[in-house]
Amino acid sequence: MSPSTSPRFFTEREVARHCTKESCWVLMGTRVYDVTAFLRMHPGGEALIRSRSGKDVRQAMEGPPHRHSENARRWMEQYYIGELNRDSGTGEAQTLRARNKANKQTEGERAQQTTEVKDEDERDPYSLCSSVDLDKDLVDWRKPLAWQVGHLREKYDAWVHQPVDRPIRLFGNPIMEAITKTSWYWVPIVWLPIVFYLSWHCYTTLAQGTTRLALTSGFSIPIHKYFFPVLFMMGWFLWSFIEYCIHRFVFHMNPPAHNYYLITLHFLLHGQHHKSPFDGSRLVFPPGLASLVVAVFYMSIHCVLPDILGVCVFVGGLGGYVVYDMIHYYLHYGSPKKGSYLYSLKAYHVKHHFEHQRSGFGITTTFWDHPFNTTIPDEKF
């Protein structure tokens, strides 16, 4: 809702009716927010928000136990739909009093009212939950973003770490755009058959009893088939380290402000995910692009470990990658049970997106954040 647009007004009874999974509203003072679209995304789970539906959430936003970041508050404004009218009058007098009350808002508050409210059948899915001012933002959202972000220079870092709930179009060419998108289920469909086949191949090969690991020129030890789970888990553990390194040193590289191409590369690799963290079509790696990383991973292991031993470690790493992509998707769209491991991971990852972009690089595990001193301070949700 733009500053020049008069806000809609709702009674307390009207707000209280919206307390279901299909329609959930909350208050911040007299401001009304429709957070239905955010239920699945909330790190504390949808039950936590629904328990506060129709209520003022200002205290919950301030904490304790958790004080929400400025990005979280900015994100909240995307769901603003109008004002609460506590007056008991009816008709024109009631509306007039409510409008006079709303007009007392500060200019700073009015500047936050950026979501235009339309009739249900007129809503544009590309602008319904977006706080982007199409006329004032640093990029033109009506055009593909890939070739624009490099011109932001020193403003890029701050811009890309102010998330919005809005789809991103990277390229004008429909084929190039399609290559950058994929549904989550293609990851297990493509990679799990390979994991199962190679696991069977490794186990049956080791079962022949002919595999030996040479420690010196005159000494080697036999590798029994029961060593396969150990080798598999070694590959999985190795992947968790690679996952951390890629996320920290590649995805979160700090491109120089003067380098157009590095800024563009960063945005294509990971910046677009931080700008629009709930774009479901870009939460997992497209198999075509992932195959390049998988090939490099295989060749690197093959250079270090001989034949079947290298394949055993490789398939463990490939299995770890599949779990990584699935967990990453679930951390954005799943609602894990409070107190579970995935619940803590979801809270950890959301804080990485909204408040601690320079730490918290672990996805499937926070293990590697500890030795490298990149852990996010523990806070309860």
Coordinates of C-alpha atoms in Angstrom, one line a residue:
M1 CA 0.0 0.0 0.0
S2 CA 1.6 3.3 -1.1
P3 CA 1.7 6.3 1.2
S4 CA -0.9 8.0 -0.9
T5 CA -3.4 5.1 -0.7
S6 CA -5.9 5.2 2.1
P7 CA -5.5 2.0 4.2
R8 CA -8.3 -0.5 4.7
F9 CA -9.9 -0.8 8.2
F10 CA -10.8 -3.9 10.1
T11 CA -12.7 -4.5 13.3
E12 CA -11.3 -6.6 16.1
R13 CA -13.9 -9.2 15.5
E14 CA -13.0 -9.3 11.8
V15 CA -9.3 -9.8 12.6
A16 CA -10.1 -12.5 15.2
R17 CA -11.9 -14.6 12.6
H18 CA -8.7 -15.1 10.6
C19 CA -7.1 -17.7 12.9
T20 CA -6.8 -20.7 10.6
K21 CA -4.1 -22.3 8.4
E22 CA -6.0 -21.0 5.4
S23 CA -6.2 -17.4 6.7
C24 CA -4.0 -16.1 9.5
W25 CA -3.8 -12.4 10.6
V26 CA -1.8 -10.8 13.3
L27 CA -1.5 -7.3 14.7
M28 CA 1.4 -4.9 15.5
G29 CA -0.3 -2.2 17.4
T30 CA -3.1 -1.1 15.1
R31 CA -1.4 -2.5 11.9
V32 CA -3.0 -5.6 10.5
Y33 CA -0.9 -8.3 8.7
D34 CA -2.0 -11.3 6.7
V35 CA 0.8 -13.8 7.4
T36 CA -0.9 -16.8 5.8
A37 CA 1.8 -17.1 3.2
F38 CA 4.5 -17.1 5.8
L39 CA 3.2 -19.9 8.0
R40 CA 5.3 -22.6 6.4
M41 CA 8.4 -20.4 6.3
H42 CA 8.5 -19.3 9.9
P43 CA 11.5 -20.8 11.7
G44 CA 9.4 -21.3 14.9
G45 CA 6.8 -23.3 13.0
E46 CA 3.3 -22.4 11.9
A47 CA 1.7 -23.4 15.2
L48 CA 3.6 -20.6 16.9
I49 CA 2.2 -17.9 14.6
R50 CA -1.3 -19.4 14.7
S51 CA -1.3 -19.3 18.5
R52 CA -0.9 -15.6 18.2
S53 CA -3.4 -15.0 15.4
G54 CA -5.5 -11.9 16.0
K55 CA -3.1 -10.8 18.7
D56 CA -0.5 -8.0 19.0
V57 CA 2.9 -9.6 18.3
R58 CA 5.0 -6.6 19.1
Q59 CA 6.3 -8.1 22.3
A60 CA 7.2 -11.4 20.5
M61 CA 9.1 -9.4 17.9
E62 CA 11.1 -7.6 20.5
G63 CA 11.8 -10.7 22.7
P64 CA 12.8 -12.3 24.9
P65 CA 13.7 -15.0 24.0
H66 CA 14.5 -13.7 20.5
R67 CA 14.6 -10.2 19.2
H68 CA 13.8 -10.2 15.5
S69 CA 16.3 -8.5 13.1
E70 CA 15.7 -5.5 11.0
N71 CA 15.4 -7.7 8.0
A72 CA 12.7 -9.7 9.7
R73 CA 10.8 -6.5 10.5
R74 CA 11.2 -5.3 6.9
W75 CA 10.0 -8.7 5.8
M76 CA 6.9 -8.4 8.0
E77 CA 5.9 -5.2 6.2
Q78 CA 5.3 -7.2 3.0
Y79 CA 2.2 -8.7 4.6
Y80 CA 0.6 -5.4 5.7
I81 CA -3.0 -5.2 4.6
G82 CA -4.6 -2.3 6.7
E83 CA -5.4 -0.8 10.1
L84 CA -7.4 -2.0 13.1
N85 CA -10.5 0.1 14.0
R86 CA -11.3 -0.1 17.7
D87 CA -14.0 2.5 17.6
S88 CA -17.5 1.3 18.5
G89 CA -19.4 3.6 16.1
T90 CA -20.8 2.6 12.8
G91 CA -21.3 4.0 9.4
E92 CA -19.6 7.1 8.1
A93 CA -18.8 8.4 11.5
Q94 CA -16.9 5.3 12.4
T95 CA -14.9 5.3 9.2
L96 CA -14.1 9.0 9.6
R97 CA -12.8 8.5 13.1
A98 CA -10.7 5.5 11.9
R99 CA -9.2 7.5 9.1
N100 CA -8.4 10.4 11.4
K101 CA -6.6 8.0 13.7
A102 CA -4.6 6.5 10.8
N103 CA -3.6 10.0 9.6
K104 CA -1.7 10.5 12.8
Q105 CA 0.9 8.0 11.8
T106 CA 4.4 9.3 11.3
E107 CA 5.8 9.7 7.8
G108 CA 8.3 6.9 8.6
E109 CA 5.4 4.5 9.3
R110 CA 3.6 5.5 6.1
A111 CA 6.7 4.9 4.1
Q112 CA 6.6 1.2 5.1
Q113 CA 3.1 0.8 3.6
T114 CA 4.2 -0.6 0.3
T115 CA 1.9 -3.5 -0.5
E116 CA -1.1 -2.3 -2.6
V117 CA -4.3 -4.0 -1.6
K118 CA -6.4 -5.2 -4.5
D119 CA -9.5 -7.3 -4.9
E120 CA -8.8 -11.0 -4.7
D121 CA -9.4 -11.6 -8.4
E122 CA -7.1 -8.7 -9.3
R123 CA -4.1 -9.6 -7.3
D124 CA -0.8 -10.0 -9.1
P125 CA 1.2 -13.0 -7.8
Y126 CA 4.4 -11.1 -8.6
S127 CA 3.5 -8.1 -6.4
L128 CA 1.1 -9.4 -3.7
C129 CA 3.7 -10.0 -1.0
S130 CA 6.5 -7.7 -2.2
S131 CA 7.7 -4.6 -0.5
V132 CA 9.7 -3.6 -3.7
D133 CA 8.9 -0.1 -4.9
L134 CA 9.1 -0.8 -8.7
D135 CA 9.9 2.9 -9.3
K136 CA 12.5 3.5 -6.6
D137 CA 14.4 0.2 -6.2
L138 CA 18.0 0.0 -7.3
V139 CA 17.1 -2.4 -10.1
D140 CA 14.2 -2.7 -12.5
W141 CA 12.2 -5.7 -11.4
R142 CA 10.2 -5.6 -14.6
K143 CA 13.4 -6.7 -16.5
P144 CA 15.7 -9.7 -16.0
L145 CA 18.1 -9.0 -13.0
A146 CA 21.2 -11.0 -14.1
W147 CA 22.7 -8.2 -16.2
Q148 CA 21.6 -5.4 -13.8
V149 CA 23.1 -6.3 -10.4
G150 CA 26.7 -5.8 -11.5
H151 CA 26.0 -2.0 -11.9
L152 CA 25.1 -1.7 -8.2
R153 CA 28.8 -1.7 -7.3
E154 CA 29.2 -0.8 -3.6
K155 CA 25.5 -0.9 -3.1
Y156 CA 25.2 -4.5 -4.1
D157 CA 26.1 -6.2 -0.8
A158 CA 23.5 -4.3 1.3
W159 CA 20.8 -4.7 -1.5
V160 CA 21.3 -8.4 -1.9
H161 CA 21.0 -9.0 1.9
Q162 CA 17.7 -7.3 2.2
P163 CA 15.4 -10.3 1.4
V164 CA 12.0 -10.0 -0.3
D165 CA 9.2 -12.5 -0.9
R166 CA 9.1 -12.1 -4.6
P167 CA 10.0 -14.3 -7.6
I168 CA 13.2 -13.4 -9.4
R169 CA 13.7 -13.6 -13.2
L170 CA 17.3 -13.9 -14.0
F171 CA 17.3 -14.0 -17.8
G172 CA 15.1 -12.8 -20.6
N173 CA 15.8 -15.9 -22.7
P174 CA 13.2 -18.6 -21.6
I175 CA 15.6 -21.5 -22.1
M176 CA 18.4 -19.9 -20.0
E177 CA 15.8 -19.0 -17.4
A178 CA 14.4 -22.6 -17.3
I179 CA 17.9 -24.0 -16.8
T180 CA 18.3 -22.1 -13.6
K181 CA 15.1 -23.5 -12.1
T182 CA 14.0 -27.0 -10.9
S183 CA 11.5 -28.6 -8.7
W184 CA 12.8 -30.3 -5.5
Y185 CA 11.7 -33.8 -6.6
W186 CA 14.1 -33.9 -9.5
V187 CA 17.0 -34.2 -7.2
P188 CA 16.1 -37.6 -5.7
I189 CA 14.6 -38.8 -9.1
V190 CA 18.0 -38.1 -10.9
W191 CA 20.6 -38.9 -8.2
L192 CA 19.1 -41.6 -5.9
P193 CA 19.1 -44.4 -8.6
I194 CA 22.8 -43.6 -9.2
V195 CA 23.4 -43.8 -5.5
F196 CA 21.6 -47.1 -5.1
Y197 CA 23.3 -48.7 -8.2
L198 CA 26.8 -47.6 -7.2
S199 CA 26.2 -48.8 -3.6
W200 CA 25.2 -52.2 -4.9
H201 CA 28.2 -52.3 -7.3
C202 CA 30.6 -51.3 -4.6
Y203 CA 29.3 -53.9 -2.1
T204 CA 29.3 -56.8 -4.5
T205 CA 32.8 -55.9 -5.8
L206 CA 34.2 -55.8 -2.3
A207 CA 32.4 -59.1 -1.5
Q208 CA 34.6 -60.9 -4.1
G209 CA 37.4 -60.5 -1.6
T210 CA 40.0 -59.4 -4.2
T211 CA 40.2 -55.7 -3.2
R212 CA 43.4 -54.7 -1.3
L213 CA 44.7 -51.3 -0.2
A214 CA 48.5 -51.0 -0.7
L215 CA 50.1 -49.1 2.2
T216 CA 53.7 -49.7 1.0
S217 CA 55.2 -51.4 -2.0
G218 CA 55.4 -54.7 -0.2
F219 CA 52.4 -54.5 2.2
S220 CA 48.7 -54.2 1.6
I221 CA 45.5 -55.0 3.6
P222 CA 42.4 -56.6 2.4
I223 CA 39.2 -54.5 2.2
H224 CA 36.2 -56.7 3.3
K225 CA 32.7 -56.0 2.1
Y226 CA 31.8 -54.9 5.6
F227 CA 34.1 -51.9 5.1
F228 CA 31.6 -50.4 2.6
P229 CA 29.5 -48.6 5.2
V230 CA 32.6 -47.1 6.7
L231 CA 33.8 -45.9 3.3
F232 CA 30.3 -44.6 2.5
M233 CA 30.2 -42.6 5.7
M234 CA 33.7 -41.2 5.0
G235 CA 32.4 -39.9 1.7
W236 CA 29.3 -38.4 3.4
F237 CA 31.5 -36.7 6.0
L238 CA 33.8 -35.4 3.3
W239 CA 30.8 -33.9 1.5
S240 CA 29.7 -32.1 4.7
F241 CA 33.1 -30.3 4.6
I242 CA 32.8 -29.5 0.9
E243 CA 29.3 -28.3 1.5
Y244 CA 30.6 -25.9 4.2
C245 CA 33.5 -24.7 2.1
I246 CA 31.4 -24.1 -1.0
H247 CA 28.8 -22.2 1.0
R248 CA 31.3 -20.1 2.8
F249 CA 34.1 -19.4 0.3
V250 CA 32.3 -19.5 -3.0
F251 CA 28.6 -18.6 -2.3
H252 CA 29.6 -16.0 0.2
M253 CA 32.6 -14.5 -1.5
N254 CA 32.7 -10.8 -1.2
P255 CA 32.9 -9.5 -4.8
P256 CA 34.9 -6.3 -5.3
A257 CA 32.5 -3.3 -5.8
H258 CA 34.3 -2.4 -9.1
N259 CA 34.1 -5.8 -10.6
Y260 CA 30.9 -6.1 -12.6
Y261 CA 31.5 -9.8 -13.6
L262 CA 32.2 -11.1 -10.1
I263 CA 29.1 -9.4 -8.7
T264 CA 27.0 -10.9 -11.5
L265 CA 28.6 -14.4 -10.9
H266 CA 27.9 -14.1 -7.1
F267 CA 24.3 -13.2 -7.8
L268 CA 23.8 -16.1 -10.1
L269 CA 25.5 -18.6 -7.8
H270 CA 23.9 -17.5 -4.5
G271 CA 23.0 -13.9 -4.3
Q272 CA 19.6 -14.4 -5.9
H273 CA 18.8 -17.0 -3.2
H274 CA 19.5 -14.5 -0.4
K275 CA 17.5 -11.8 -2.2
S276 CA 14.5 -14.1 -2.6
P277 CA 15.0 -16.9 -0.1
F278 CA 11.6 -18.5 -0.6
D279 CA 11.6 -18.8 -4.3
G280 CA 10.8 -22.5 -4.4
S281 CA 12.0 -23.0 -7.9
R282 CA 15.6 -22.2 -6.9
L283 CA 16.1 -23.9 -3.6
V284 CA 17.8 -27.0 -5.0
F285 CA 20.5 -27.4 -7.7
P286 CA 19.3 -28.2 -11.2
P287 CA 20.7 -31.6 -12.0
G288 CA 22.5 -30.3 -15.1
L289 CA 24.5 -27.8 -13.2
A290 CA 25.0 -30.1 -10.2
S291 CA 26.5 -32.7 -12.5
L292 CA 29.5 -30.4 -13.1
V293 CA 30.2 -30.4 -9.3
V294 CA 29.6 -34.1 -9.0
A295 CA 32.1 -34.8 -11.9
V296 CA 34.8 -32.7 -10.2
F297 CA 34.1 -34.4 -6.9
Y298 CA 34.5 -37.9 -8.6
M299 CA 37.7 -37.0 -10.4
S300 CA 39.3 -35.6 -7.3
I301 CA 38.6 -38.7 -5.3
H302 CA 39.6 -41.0 -8.1
C303 CA 43.0 -39.3 -8.2
V304 CA 43.5 -40.0 -4.4
L305 CA 41.9 -43.5 -3.9
P306 CA 42.3 -46.5 -6.3
D307 CA 39.4 -47.8 -8.3
I308 CA 36.6 -49.3 -6.2
L309 CA 37.6 -47.6 -3.0
G310 CA 37.3 -44.2 -4.6
V311 CA 33.8 -45.2 -5.9
C312 CA 32.8 -46.2 -2.4
V313 CA 33.8 -42.8 -1.0
F314 CA 32.3 -41.0 -4.0
V315 CA 28.8 -42.6 -3.6
G316 CA 28.8 -41.7 0.1
G317 CA 29.5 -38.1 -0.9
L318 CA 26.8 -38.2 -3.6
G319 CA 24.3 -39.5 -1.0
G320 CA 25.3 -36.7 1.3
Y321 CA 24.7 -34.2 -1.5
V322 CA 21.1 -35.5 -2.1
V323 CA 20.4 -35.2 1.6
Y324 CA 21.9 -31.7 1.7
D325 CA 19.6 -30.5 -1.1
M326 CA 16.5 -32.1 0.4
I327 CA 17.2 -30.7 3.9
H328 CA 17.9 -27.2 2.4
Y329 CA 14.5 -27.2 0.7
Y330 CA 12.8 -28.5 3.9
L331 CA 14.5 -25.8 6.0
H332 CA 12.7 -23.2 3.9
Y333 CA 9.3 -24.8 3.5
G334 CA 9.0 -27.5 6.1
S335 CA 7.5 -27.3 9.6
P336 CA 9.6 -29.5 11.8
K337 CA 8.5 -30.4 15.3
K338 CA 9.7 -28.1 18.0
G339 CA 12.7 -29.4 19.8
S340 CA 13.7 -31.7 16.9
Y341 CA 17.1 -31.5 15.2
L342 CA 15.5 -30.1 12.0
Y343 CA 13.7 -27.5 14.1
S344 CA 17.0 -26.2 15.4
L345 CA 18.6 -26.4 11.9
K346 CA 15.6 -24.4 10.4
A347 CA 16.0 -21.7 13.1
Y348 CA 19.8 -21.6 12.5
H349 CA 19.4 -21.3 8.7
V350 CA 16.7 -18.6 8.8
K351 CA 18.9 -16.5 11.1
H352 CA 21.7 -16.9 8.5
H353 CA 19.4 -15.5 5.9
F354 CA 17.9 -12.6 7.9
E355 CA 20.6 -11.5 10.4
H356 CA 23.9 -13.4 10.3
Q357 CA 24.9 -13.6 6.6
R358 CA 28.6 -13.8 7.5
S359 CA 28.3 -16.9 9.7
G360 CA 26.2 -20.0 10.0
F361 CA 27.3 -21.7 6.8
G362 CA 26.4 -25.3 7.8
I363 CA 23.2 -26.6 6.2
T364 CA 22.8 -30.3 7.1
T365 CA 25.0 -29.8 10.2
T366 CA 26.5 -27.0 12.2
F367 CA 29.6 -29.2 12.9
W368 CA 32.1 -27.3 10.7
D369 CA 31.0 -23.9 12.0
H370 CA 32.6 -24.7 15.3
P371 CA 36.2 -25.3 14.4
F372 CA 36.1 -22.4 11.9
N373 CA 34.5 -20.0 14.4
T374 CA 31.5 -19.2 12.3
T375 CA 28.7 -20.3 14.6
I376 CA 25.6 -18.2 15.1
P377 CA 24.9 -17.2 18.7
D378 CA 22.4 -19.6 20.3
E379 CA 18.9 -18.1 20.7
K380 CA 15.6 -19.8 21.5
F381 CA 12.5 -19.4 19.3

